């Protein structure tokens, strides 16, 4: 048909797969969205969620105009206003707050709604504006910072294997990761390896979709992974399978780490991890005898108090076995460490240094904040200790602005709501944290209503406030050029023209890729093993689970049909997600009189949420699981699992502890309270 156009773009969501997509546009309207068949990682497939993205852009509840609150905070009652009115009010309030309380009383709270380098968090959109204003900085620790910081301490980068090289592996450990739900494009490489005889092991307290498909599943006690890693290495040493040459050339602290390993014989590890000694021994033997071994460890493990260390100790396996030198061997956490775009935080625009506020500490830090500016985030659905956040957001003297697509629980507390463009309506530059490609997302259609992109919103606001700093007004294409102006060899020849023409480009890394075959990007050029006595830091649940008034460890993993809280308002995806459930082991259920299909309270000293019990041997004794993502206002009781998630920090990077909380589960009275 005439007027039909194919526009190349990219999925913006916080997902390792970073898919490349093709939008078909007819007469100015997006009529089809498909995974890019030419892209080596996407290979034509999106996922159950994003297959509905176009429908989502046209949803009835899409926010299309600026709005001002008319009801009490939390009521979600608004009136439509013009952009000029919104910018007037915002400018006046921001100026007043800076004068009276200083810029640091403003918290630009940016989440992971888009990982774009222009519109989203990877490039910290809006940062220039906030620096000119002198606002607080924002530490986006909500997702992966414990693992990233821990791994960087060891290897000098959190980047590791190219996940496509899993196809070359002979033994694959899927460790604290559930790719069939949280990033399924890895699976085709796992299957390729299997076709060549690879053995696949899932290590997870939950028998996930992924564990179902593995050759073996080890139901580990939460927060004890570092002990398992040490136990496996104990067997490797007993077999004499360590790579002495690699250890001598490329590692630091081996003698002390070796002693640490010797302190974790299989029987002790079995006791700590709850995995039978024979299973630890047999996997250790397999690991000792199989090169290359690839370990996929993503964010699940590091959402614990000892999570950063756990990642470091698991990472150490590949140095002891020498797997780093074999194509198809090593550890893959995130490839974002291999992305060397020219990201400049523009601290030069700050008149003086400012404090940094920590994303998951919103509940306690909010007290000293006068303006909370939320974009790409839904703290009432996604951030720790959401009950306290709700109380904080109700404060009358807090000025809250939310840039959004949809009327989330957080939007309900906004003073001003600003309508944001979705991915097919704006330009952006993307990477994927599970692969080695960069993408350009070309706008495919005009924004609906009065939606504006993040970059355009900040340009207009700067102009409205009379700011004179020229770089505040750089266009999207100029911003993209600046990001690509990197002298790192991985980006040589990667130009904006080329990206716009081709849609995606592989960064200049060899294929296969053995990043640490010849050493590490640390000062000494060596990987640093965790130090003596510090290779296993037990999490709260490992220390105190099974005892006290809250003996059960709650894990809150990725929901299959949502992405964090994104899509949880799509009727079909919500229908498929079913009501909030809590999985309880049969023995724990029997001890508490819990029955499948009946409502229960999941609670601790911090709060409670309601869920329907599902008695299941998918969770080990002592572990309960409730997926993240439901909007609190959609569910009975008005709360999701973050009501019982603590504000505590992991051992590295102040990471969040979403899988390290102790709870009790109590049946609701038979009159159906709460449903
Ligand atoms: N469908 C869907 N996909 C998503 C998301 C989503 O919400 N839904 N979220 C996206 C985002 S933001 C991210 S960061 C990634 C996260 O995706 P993943 O990295 O897969 O993270 P999680 O789902 O938090 O946890 C993965 C697994 O770790 C397990 N786990 C928890 N604690 C432990 C432990 O102590 N030891 C071990 N060995 N395992 C443990 C959990 O049971 C879970 O099965 O996925 C992205 N993809
Ligand atoms: N219990 C529990 N909680 C968790 C986790 C867990 O494992 N368990 N995982 C954590 C993880 S890994 C993450 S990453 C965080 C995510 O937490 P958040 O960063 O708060 O992400 P979302 O909840 O998906 O909310 C993102 C919002 O941004 C909006 N948005 C998307 N794109 C844009 C845009 O371009 N512009 C604007 N203005 N808005 C946009 C979406 O509509 C959505 O409402 O949640 C964390 N919360
Ligand atoms: S959410 Fe992940 S798998 Fe789905 S389209 Fe986006 S990048 Fe691909
Ligand atoms: Mo995340």
Coordinates of N, CA and C and ligand atoms in Angstrom, one line a residue, residues 11-21 42 45-51 182-185 563 567, ligand 3:
X11 N 13.7 -1.5 21.5 CA 12.9 -1.6 22.7 C 13.7 -0.8 23.8
X12 N 13.0 0.1 24.6 CA 13.6 0.9 25.5 C 13.7 0.3 26.9
X13 N 13.1 -0.8 27.1 CA 12.8 -1.3 28.5 C 14.1 -1.9 29.2
X14 N 14.0 -1.9 30.5 CA 15.1 -2.4 31.3 C 15.1 -4.0 31.2
X15 N 15.7 -4.4 30.2 CA 15.8 -5.9 29.9 C 17.1 -6.1 29.2
X16 N 17.8 -7.2 29.5 CA 19.1 -7.4 28.9 C 19.1 -7.5 27.4
X17 N 18.0 -8.0 26.9 CA 17.9 -8.3 25.5 C 18.0 -7.1 24.5
X18 N 17.6 -6.0 25.0 CA 17.7 -4.8 24.2 C 17.3 -5.0 22.7
X19 N 16.1 -5.3 22.4 CA 15.7 -5.8 21.1 C 15.7 -4.7 20.1
X20 N 16.0 -5.1 18.9 CA 15.9 -4.2 17.7 C 14.5 -4.4 17.1
X21 N 13.8 -3.4 16.7 CA 12.5 -3.6 16.2 C 12.2 -2.8 14.9
X42 N 18.2 -10.3 18.3 CA 16.7 -10.3 18.3 C 16.1 -11.4 17.5
X45 N 12.2 -11.8 17.0 CA 11.3 -12.0 18.1 C 11.3 -10.9 19.1
X46 N 10.2 -10.5 19.6 CA 10.1 -9.6 20.8 C 9.8 -10.4 22.0
X47 N 8.7 -10.1 22.7 CA 8.4 -11.0 23.9 C 6.9 -10.8 24.1
X48 N 6.4 -11.6 25.1 CA 5.0 -11.6 25.4 C 4.5 -10.2 25.8
X49 N 5.4 -9.4 26.3 CA 5.0 -8.0 26.8 C 5.0 -7.0 25.6
X50 N 6.1 -7.0 25.0 CA 6.3 -5.9 24.0 C 5.6 -6.2 22.7
X51 N 5.1 -7.5 22.5 CA 4.2 -7.7 21.4 C 3.0 -6.9 21.5
X182 N 13.0 -13.4 32.0 CA 13.5 -12.0 32.1 C 14.4 -11.6 31.0
X183 N 14.5 -12.4 29.9 CA 15.3 -12.1 28.8 C 15.6 -13.3 27.9
X184 N 14.5 -13.7 27.2 CA 14.5 -15.1 26.6 C 15.5 -15.2 25.4
X185 N 16.0 -14.1 24.9 CA 16.8 -14.2 23.7 C 18.1 -15.0 23.9
X563 N 6.9 -5.8 33.0 CA 8.3 -5.5 33.2 C 8.4 -4.4 34.3
X567 N 3.4 -2.2 32.0 CA 2.4 -3.2 31.4 C 1.4 -3.7 32.4
Ligands
LIG3 S1 11.3 -6.4 27.0 FE1 13.3 -7.5 26.5 S2 12.7 -9.3 25.3 FE2 10.9 -7.9 25.3 S3 11.1 -6.7 23.5 FE3 12.1 -5.5 25.1 S4 14.2 -6.1 25.0 FE4 13.1 -7.6 23.9

